[in-house]
Amino acid sequence: DAMVIQNPRYQVTQFGKPVTLSCSQTLNHNVMYWYQQKSSQAPKLLFHYYDKDFNNEADTPDNFQSRRPNTSFCFLDIRSPGLGDAAMYLCATSRGFRGGTDTQYFGPGTRLTVL
Amino acid sequence: DQQVKQNSPSLSVQEGRISILNCDYTNSMFDYFLWYKKYPAEGPTFLISISSIKDKNEDGRFTVFLNKSAKHLSLHIVPSQPGDSAVYFCAASEIGTASKLTFGTGTRLQVTL
């Protein structure tokens, strides 16, 4: 089945220790997204890639970076995690229909704990 | 500024009855709306969507209604089943942006026996 895969599902890191979260997709979608979701809150878009074009949200902290080495993979790097970065990180993909409706499909998420 | 609002954080419905989840939005540029279902420790799963050219879209037990003049949409689940117990998120985007979904804060649906 075509899908969005996130690894690991659970990640524990220490305060200030860099961490990388991984996302891959077999849907061959053009767009890949990273969201942060904290308890009882709406998912918050951090950034997205349309093919190789990176689009950062204005309020995404510099501490968060992303890489998309190819169509299938996208990484979220947190350079110096703080306690406030503990959250569920969701990866999503979409075809990227510019002139029409575009549905996003989500992976299972990575739960990040910062000690 | 919460552009998509789900004012009911939780809803309890008996099995077999209708569940109605509501969502309001403030941005008149939104023209594509989606509902996602989320189980604990999993990512949101796409459920159903509707574009602004329609006022109703149906898929099996799930129907979404859109009232553009009121900037309101609702998800109806008939009949409700215990497996429907989850958090439901309403989301909206502007056609042509292809990139940005604005989510509500979710409604937790509990379907009881």
PDB file of C-alpha atoms in Angstrom:
ATOM      1  CA  ASP A   1       0.000   0.000   0.000  1.00  0.00           C
ATOM      2  CA  ALA A   2       1.150   3.515  -0.781  1.00  0.00           C
ATOM      3  CA  MET A   3       1.864   5.331   2.411  1.00  0.00           C
ATOM      4  CA  VAL A   4       3.684   7.896   4.508  1.00  0.00           C
ATOM      5  CA  ILE A   5       6.214   6.408   6.926  1.00  0.00           C
ATOM      6  CA  GLN A   6       7.841   8.133   9.866  1.00  0.00           C
ATOM      7  CA  ASN A   7      10.807   6.904  11.839  1.00  0.00           C
ATOM      8  CA  PRO A   8      11.251   6.586  14.680  1.00  0.00           C
ATOM      9  CA  ARG A   9       7.767   6.549  16.200  1.00  0.00           C
ATOM     10  CA  TYR A  10       9.164   7.617  19.546  1.00  0.00           C
ATOM     11  CA  GLN A  11      12.329   9.653  20.043  1.00  0.00           C
ATOM     12  CA  VAL A  12      13.918  10.709  23.307  1.00  0.00           C
ATOM     13  CA  THR A  13      16.659  13.303  23.279  1.00  0.00           C
ATOM     14  CA  GLN A  14      18.464  15.434  25.784  1.00  0.00           C
ATOM     15  CA  PHE A  15      18.097  19.152  26.122  1.00  0.00           C
ATOM     16  CA  GLY A  16      20.320  20.772  23.502  1.00  0.00           C
ATOM     17  CA  LYS A  17      21.263  17.540  21.723  1.00  0.00           C
ATOM     18  CA  PRO A  18      20.535  17.653  17.977  1.00  0.00           C
ATOM     19  CA  VAL A  19      17.935  15.238  16.716  1.00  0.00           C
ATOM     20  CA  THR A  20      16.711  14.227  13.259  1.00  0.00           C
ATOM     21  CA  LEU A  21      13.296  12.861  12.416  1.00  0.00           C
ATOM     22  CA  SER A  22      12.680  10.999   9.200  1.00  0.00           C
ATOM     23  CA  CYS A  23       9.765  10.784   6.780  1.00  0.00           C
ATOM     24  CA  SER A  24       9.415   8.773   3.599  1.00  0.00           C
ATOM     25  CA  GLN A  25       6.573   8.321   1.155  1.00  0.00           C
ATOM     26  CA  THR A  26       5.636   5.859  -1.545  1.00  0.00           C
ATOM     27  CA  LEU A  27       2.838   8.051  -2.946  1.00  0.00           C
ATOM     28  CA  ASN A  28       5.173   9.915  -5.308  1.00  0.00           C
ATOM     29  CA  HIS A  29       3.652  13.176  -4.135  1.00  0.00           C
ATOM     30  CA  ASN A  30       5.249  16.496  -4.999  1.00  0.00           C
ATOM     31  CA  VAL A  31       4.736  18.169  -1.655  1.00  0.00           C
ATOM     32  CA  MET A  32       5.984  17.118   1.780  1.00  0.00           C
ATOM     33  CA  TYR A  33       5.082  18.910   4.996  1.00  0.00           C
ATOM     34  CA  TRP A  34       6.199  18.946   8.607  1.00  0.00           C
ATOM     35  CA  TYR A  35       3.763  19.803  11.375  1.00  0.00           C
ATOM     36  CA  GLN A  36       4.216  20.156  15.113  1.00  0.00           C
ATOM     37  CA  GLN A  37       1.334  19.161  17.346  1.00  0.00           C
ATOM     38  CA  LYS A  38       1.220  19.685  21.078  1.00  0.00           C
ATOM     39  CA  SER A  39      -1.402  18.210  23.357  1.00  0.00           C
ATOM     40  CA  SER A  40      -4.947  19.433  22.768  1.00  0.00           C
ATOM     41  CA  GLN A  41      -3.758  21.813  20.067  1.00  0.00           C
ATOM     42  CA  ALA A  42      -4.188  21.970  16.336  1.00  0.00           C
ATOM     43  CA  PRO A  43      -1.301  20.740  14.183  1.00  0.00           C
ATOM     44  CA  LYS A  44       0.928  23.675  13.325  1.00  0.00           C
ATOM     45  CA  LEU A  45       2.696  23.806   9.971  1.00  0.00           C
ATOM     46  CA  LEU A  46       6.445  24.309  10.299  1.00  0.00           C
ATOM     47  CA  PHE A  47       7.457  24.205   6.621  1.00  0.00           C
ATOM     48  CA  HIS A  48       6.924  22.333   3.403  1.00  0.00           C
ATOM     49  CA  TYR A  49       8.747  21.366   0.244  1.00  0.00           C
ATOM     50  CA  TYR A  50       7.126  21.679  -3.170  1.00  0.00           C
ATOM     51  CA  ASP A  51       9.501  19.409  -5.067  1.00  0.00           C
ATOM     52  CA  LYS A  52      12.830  20.971  -4.143  1.00  0.00           C
ATOM     53  CA  ASP A  53      11.433  24.380  -3.257  1.00  0.00           C
ATOM     54  CA  PHE A  54      11.538  24.984   0.476  1.00  0.00           C
ATOM     55  CA  ASN A  55       8.787  27.070   2.074  1.00  0.00           C
ATOM     56  CA  ASN A  56       9.256  28.134   5.656  1.00  0.00           C
ATOM     57  CA  GLU A  57       6.417  29.431   7.814  1.00  0.00           C
ATOM     58  CA  ALA A  58       7.158  32.876   9.161  1.00  0.00           C
ATOM     59  CA  ASP A  59       6.890  31.853  12.798  1.00  0.00           C
ATOM     60  CA  THR A  60       8.940  28.660  12.595  1.00  0.00           C
ATOM     61  CA  PRO A  61      11.956  29.011  14.890  1.00  0.00           C
ATOM     62  CA  ASP A  62      15.430  28.872  13.324  1.00  0.00           C
ATOM     63  CA  ASN A  63      16.101  25.875  15.542  1.00  0.00           C
ATOM     64  CA  PHE A  64      14.040  23.809  13.086  1.00  0.00           C
ATOM     65  CA  GLN A  65      15.531  22.897   9.729  1.00  0.00           C
ATOM     66  CA  SER A  66      14.516  20.520   6.979  1.00  0.00           C
ATOM     67  CA  ARG A  67      16.102  18.595   4.145  1.00  0.00           C
ATOM     68  CA  ARG A  68      14.576  16.820   1.180  1.00  0.00           C
ATOM     69  CA  PRO A  69      17.326  14.905  -0.618  1.00  0.00           C
ATOM     70  CA  ASN A  70      14.920  13.267  -3.075  1.00  0.00           C
ATOM     71  CA  THR A  71      11.211  12.910  -3.830  1.00  0.00           C
ATOM     72  CA  SER A  72      10.687  10.133  -1.324  1.00  0.00           C
ATOM     73  CA  PHE A  73      12.451  11.399   1.775  1.00  0.00           C
ATOM     74  CA  CYS A  74      12.225  14.450   3.982  1.00  0.00           C
ATOM     75  CA  PHE A  75      14.007  15.106   7.281  1.00  0.00           C
ATOM     76  CA  LEU A  76      13.303  17.399  10.197  1.00  0.00           C
ATOM     77  CA  ASP A  77      16.377  18.553  12.090  1.00  0.00           C
ATOM     78  CA  ILE A  78      16.081  20.170  15.482  1.00  0.00           C
ATOM     79  CA  ARG A  79      19.443  21.722  16.162  1.00  0.00           C
ATOM     80  CA  SER A  80      19.164  22.375  19.882  1.00  0.00           C
ATOM     81  CA  PRO A  81      15.961  20.919  21.300  1.00  0.00           C
ATOM     82  CA  GLY A  82      14.411  22.708  24.232  1.00  0.00           C
ATOM     83  CA  LEU A  83      11.828  21.411  26.642  1.00  0.00           C
ATOM     84  CA  GLY A  84       9.193  23.340  24.710  1.00  0.00           C
ATOM     85  CA  ASP A  85       9.934  21.327  21.573  1.00  0.00           C
ATOM     86  CA  ALA A  86       8.517  18.164  23.078  1.00  0.00           C
ATOM     87  CA  ALA A  87       5.584  17.351  20.817  1.00  0.00           C
ATOM     88  CA  MET A  88       4.218  15.041  18.157  1.00  0.00           C
ATOM     89  CA  TYR A  89       5.826  15.757  14.793  1.00  0.00           C
ATOM     90  CA  LEU A  90       3.696  14.888  11.811  1.00  0.00           C
ATOM     91  CA  CYS A  91       4.823  14.468   8.239  1.00  0.00           C
ATOM     92  CA  ALA A  92       2.293  14.818   5.439  1.00  0.00           C
ATOM     93  CA  THR A  93       2.316  14.666   1.657  1.00  0.00           C
ATOM     94  CA  SER A  94       0.099  15.899  -1.131  1.00  0.00           C
ATOM     95  CA  ARG A  95       0.078  15.885  -4.922  1.00  0.00           C
ATOM     96  CA  GLY A  96       0.344  19.656  -5.034  1.00  0.00           C
ATOM     97  CA  PHE A  97      -2.526  20.580  -7.319  1.00  0.00           C
ATOM     98  CA  ARG A  98      -1.949  24.275  -7.789  1.00  0.00           C
ATOM     99  CA  GLY A  99      -5.282  25.024  -9.355  1.00  0.00           C
ATOM    100  CA  GLY A 100      -7.479  22.634  -7.505  1.00  0.00           C
ATOM    101  CA  THR A 101      -8.178  20.835  -4.330  1.00  0.00           C
ATOM    102  CA  ASP A 102      -5.213  19.212  -2.695  1.00  0.00           C
ATOM    103  CA  THR A 103      -5.570  16.617   0.028  1.00  0.00           C
ATOM    104  CA  GLN A 104      -2.809  15.991   2.530  1.00  0.00           C
ATOM    105  CA  TYR A 105      -2.042  12.497   3.776  1.00  0.00           C
ATOM    106  CA  PHE A 106      -0.322  12.073   7.113  1.00  0.00           C
ATOM    107  CA  GLY A 107       2.165   9.665   8.543  1.00  0.00           C
ATOM    108  CA  PRO A 108       1.752   8.159  12.020  1.00  0.00           C
ATOM    109  CA  GLY A 109       3.899  10.820  13.659  1.00  0.00           C
ATOM    110  CA  THR A 110       6.999  10.830  15.843  1.00  0.00           C
ATOM    111  CA  ARG A 111       6.530  11.584  19.531  1.00  0.00           C
ATOM    112  CA  LEU A 112       9.552  13.599  20.684  1.00  0.00           C
ATOM    113  CA  THR A 113      10.479  13.726  24.356  1.00  0.00           C
ATOM    114  CA  VAL A 114      13.139  16.166  25.558  1.00  0.00           C
ATOM    115  CA  LEU A 115      14.789  15.385  28.884  1.00  0.00           C
TER     116      LEU A 115
ATOM    117  CA  ASP B   1      -6.027  34.261  15.544  1.00  0.00           C
ATOM    118  CA  GLN B   2      -7.912  30.995  15.286  1.00  0.00           C
ATOM    119  CA  GLN B   3      -9.266  30.954  11.753  1.00  0.00           C
ATOM    120  CA  VAL B   4     -10.816  27.510  12.097  1.00  0.00           C
ATOM    121  CA  LYS B   5     -12.768  26.828  15.247  1.00  0.00           C
ATOM    122  CA  GLN B   6     -14.210  23.686  16.706  1.00  0.00           C
ATOM    123  CA  ASN B   7     -16.042  24.961  19.728  1.00  0.00           C
ATOM    124  CA  SER B   8     -16.977  21.586  21.180  1.00  0.00           C
ATOM    125  CA  PRO B   9     -13.900  19.883  22.624  1.00  0.00           C
ATOM    126  CA  SER B  10     -15.835  16.685  23.198  1.00  0.00           C
ATOM    127  CA  LEU B  11     -19.017  14.896  22.198  1.00  0.00           C
ATOM    128  CA  SER B  12     -20.597  11.691  23.464  1.00  0.00           C
ATOM    129  CA  VAL B  13     -23.087   9.788  21.328  1.00  0.00           C
ATOM    130  CA  GLN B  14     -24.759   6.429  21.681  1.00  0.00           C
ATOM    131  CA  GLU B  15     -23.977   3.695  19.208  1.00  0.00           C
ATOM    132  CA  GLY B  16     -26.392   3.759  16.290  1.00  0.00           C
ATOM    133  CA  ARG B  17     -27.275   7.419  16.706  1.00  0.00           C
ATOM    134  CA  ILE B  18     -26.134  10.354  14.610  1.00  0.00           C
ATOM    135  CA  SER B  19     -22.940  12.205  15.511  1.00  0.00           C
ATOM    136  CA  ILE B  20     -22.750  15.824  14.393  1.00  0.00           C
ATOM    137  CA  LEU B  21     -19.431  17.607  14.625  1.00  0.00           C
ATOM    138  CA  ASN B  22     -19.294  21.300  13.902  1.00  0.00           C
ATOM    139  CA  CYS B  23     -16.673  23.652  12.572  1.00  0.00           C
ATOM    140  CA  ASP B  24     -16.673  27.404  11.950  1.00  0.00           C
ATOM    141  CA  TYR B  25     -14.201  29.456   9.994  1.00  0.00           C
ATOM    142  CA  THR B  26     -13.496  33.138   9.642  1.00  0.00           C
ATOM    143  CA  ASN B  27     -11.319  33.386   6.538  1.00  0.00           C
ATOM    144  CA  SER B  28     -13.518  33.979   3.509  1.00  0.00           C
ATOM    145  CA  MET B  29     -10.656  32.883   1.241  1.00  0.00           C
ATOM    146  CA  PHE B  30     -10.976  29.292   2.387  1.00  0.00           C
ATOM    147  CA  ASP B  31     -12.592  27.197  -0.289  1.00  0.00           C
ATOM    148  CA  TYR B  32     -11.564  23.632   0.396  1.00  0.00           C
ATOM    149  CA  PHE B  33     -12.450  21.887   3.629  1.00  0.00           C
ATOM    150  CA  LEU B  34     -11.395  18.550   5.034  1.00  0.00           C
ATOM    151  CA  TRP B  35     -12.131  16.349   7.997  1.00  0.00           C
ATOM    152  CA  TYR B  36      -9.481  14.179   9.551  1.00  0.00           C
ATOM    153  CA  LYS B  37      -9.861  11.488  12.167  1.00  0.00           C
ATOM    154  CA  LYS B  38      -7.111  10.843  14.666  1.00  0.00           C
ATOM    155  CA  TYR B  39      -6.618   7.927  17.032  1.00  0.00           C
ATOM    156  CA  PRO B  40      -4.215   8.270  19.974  1.00  0.00           C
ATOM    157  CA  ALA B  41      -0.543   7.917  19.036  1.00  0.00           C
ATOM    158  CA  GLU B  42      -1.375   7.941  15.315  1.00  0.00           C
ATOM    159  CA  GLY B  43      -1.335  10.579  12.614  1.00  0.00           C
ATOM    160  CA  PRO B  44      -4.545  12.138  11.287  1.00  0.00           C
ATOM    161  CA  THR B  45      -6.345  10.044   8.688  1.00  0.00           C
ATOM    162  CA  PHE B  46      -8.159  11.800   5.865  1.00  0.00           C
ATOM    163  CA  LEU B  47     -11.881  11.184   6.093  1.00  0.00           C
ATOM    164  CA  ILE B  48     -13.838  13.378   3.699  1.00  0.00           C
ATOM    165  CA  SER B  49     -13.582  16.747   1.996  1.00  0.00           C
ATOM    166  CA  ILE B  50     -15.735  19.340   0.293  1.00  0.00           C
ATOM    167  CA  SER B  51     -14.993  22.223  -2.006  1.00  0.00           C
ATOM    168  CA  SER B  52     -16.849  25.490  -1.865  1.00  0.00           C
ATOM    169  CA  ILE B  53     -18.744  24.812  -5.072  1.00  0.00           C
ATOM    170  CA  LYS B  54     -20.722  22.163  -3.231  1.00  0.00           C
ATOM    171  CA  ASP B  55     -22.865  22.240  -0.138  1.00  0.00           C
ATOM    172  CA  LYS B  56     -22.857  18.526   0.575  1.00  0.00           C
ATOM    173  CA  ASN B  57     -20.553  15.582   0.064  1.00  0.00           C
ATOM    174  CA  GLU B  58     -21.330  12.058   1.120  1.00  0.00           C
ATOM    175  CA  ASP B  59     -19.162   8.981   1.565  1.00  0.00           C
ATOM    176  CA  GLY B  60     -20.823   6.006   3.158  1.00  0.00           C
ATOM    177  CA  ARG B  61     -21.752   6.829   6.741  1.00  0.00           C
ATOM    178  CA  PHE B  62     -20.028  10.211   6.556  1.00  0.00           C
ATOM    179  CA  THR B  63     -21.576  13.381   5.162  1.00  0.00           C
ATOM    180  CA  VAL B  64     -20.103  16.851   5.234  1.00  0.00           C
ATOM    181  CA  PHE B  65     -22.313  19.910   4.871  1.00  0.00           C
ATOM    182  CA  LEU B  66     -21.015  23.342   3.999  1.00  0.00           C
ATOM    183  CA  ASN B  67     -22.866  26.608   4.625  1.00  0.00           C
ATOM    184  CA  LYS B  68     -20.712  29.275   3.021  1.00  0.00           C
ATOM    185  CA  SER B  69     -22.864  32.211   4.041  1.00  0.00           C
ATOM    186  CA  ALA B  70     -22.570  31.164   7.682  1.00  0.00           C
ATOM    187  CA  LYS B  71     -18.937  30.041   7.286  1.00  0.00           C
ATOM    188  CA  HIS B  72     -19.916  26.791   8.899  1.00  0.00           C
ATOM    189  CA  LEU B  73     -19.427  23.149   8.129  1.00  0.00           C
ATOM    190  CA  SER B  74     -20.503  20.005   9.847  1.00  0.00           C
ATOM    191  CA  LEU B  75     -19.682  16.324   9.711  1.00  0.00           C
ATOM    192  CA  HIS B  76     -22.496  13.856  10.187  1.00  0.00           C
ATOM    193  CA  ILE B  77     -21.800  10.235  11.041  1.00  0.00           C
ATOM    194  CA  VAL B  78     -24.773   7.907  10.692  1.00  0.00           C
ATOM    195  CA  PRO B  79     -24.991   5.442  12.311  1.00  0.00           C
ATOM    196  CA  SER B  80     -22.242   6.030  14.838  1.00  0.00           C
ATOM    197  CA  GLN B  81     -20.106   3.044  15.755  1.00  0.00           C
ATOM    198  CA  PRO B  82     -17.709   2.455  18.672  1.00  0.00           C
ATOM    199  CA  GLY B  83     -14.799   2.445  16.212  1.00  0.00           C
ATOM    200  CA  ASP B  84     -15.645   6.043  15.356  1.00  0.00           C
ATOM    201  CA  SER B  85     -14.399   7.119  18.782  1.00  0.00           C
ATOM    202  CA  ALA B  86     -11.478   9.414  18.004  1.00  0.00           C
ATOM    203  CA  VAL B  87     -10.523  13.060  17.732  1.00  0.00           C
ATOM    204  CA  TYR B  88     -11.905  14.745  14.622  1.00  0.00           C
ATOM    205  CA  PHE B  89     -10.116  17.717  13.116  1.00  0.00           C
ATOM    206  CA  CYS B  90     -11.620  20.165  10.703  1.00  0.00           C
ATOM    207  CA  ALA B  91      -9.144  21.786   8.302  1.00  0.00           C
ATOM    208  CA  ALA B  92      -9.366  24.400   5.579  1.00  0.00           C
ATOM    209  CA  SER B  93      -7.243  25.673   2.736  1.00  0.00           C
ATOM    210  CA  GLU B  94      -7.346  28.146  -0.093  1.00  0.00           C
ATOM    211  CA  ILE B  95      -7.517  26.513  -3.530  1.00  0.00           C
ATOM    212  CA  GLY B  96      -4.385  27.408  -5.424  1.00  0.00           C
ATOM    213  CA  THR B  97      -2.097  27.537  -2.422  1.00  0.00           C
ATOM    214  CA  ALA B  98      -1.761  23.754  -2.472  1.00  0.00           C
ATOM    215  CA  SER B  99       0.247  24.007   0.648  1.00  0.00           C
ATOM    216  CA  LYS B 100      -1.339  25.309   3.781  1.00  0.00           C
ATOM    217  CA  LEU B 101      -3.957  23.600   5.858  1.00  0.00           C
ATOM    218  CA  THR B 102      -5.344  25.482   8.817  1.00  0.00           C
ATOM    219  CA  PHE B 103      -6.638  23.108  11.452  1.00  0.00           C
ATOM    220  CA  GLY B 104      -9.170  23.437  14.203  1.00  0.00           C
ATOM    221  CA  THR B 105      -8.306  22.204  17.679  1.00  0.00           C
ATOM    222  CA  GLY B 106     -10.340  19.038  17.320  1.00  0.00           C
ATOM    223  CA  THR B 107     -13.429  17.441  18.841  1.00  0.00           C
ATOM    224  CA  ARG B 108     -13.124  14.202  20.767  1.00  0.00           C
ATOM    225  CA  LEU B 109     -15.990  11.891  19.857  1.00  0.00           C
ATOM    226  CA  GLN B 110     -16.893   9.084  22.209  1.00  0.00           C
ATOM    227  CA  VAL B 111     -19.390   6.550  20.902  1.00  0.00           C
ATOM    228  CA  THR B 112     -20.888   4.601  23.768  1.00  0.00           C
ATOM    229  CA  LEU B 113     -22.614   1.232  23.722  1.00  0.00           C
TER     230      LEU B 113
END
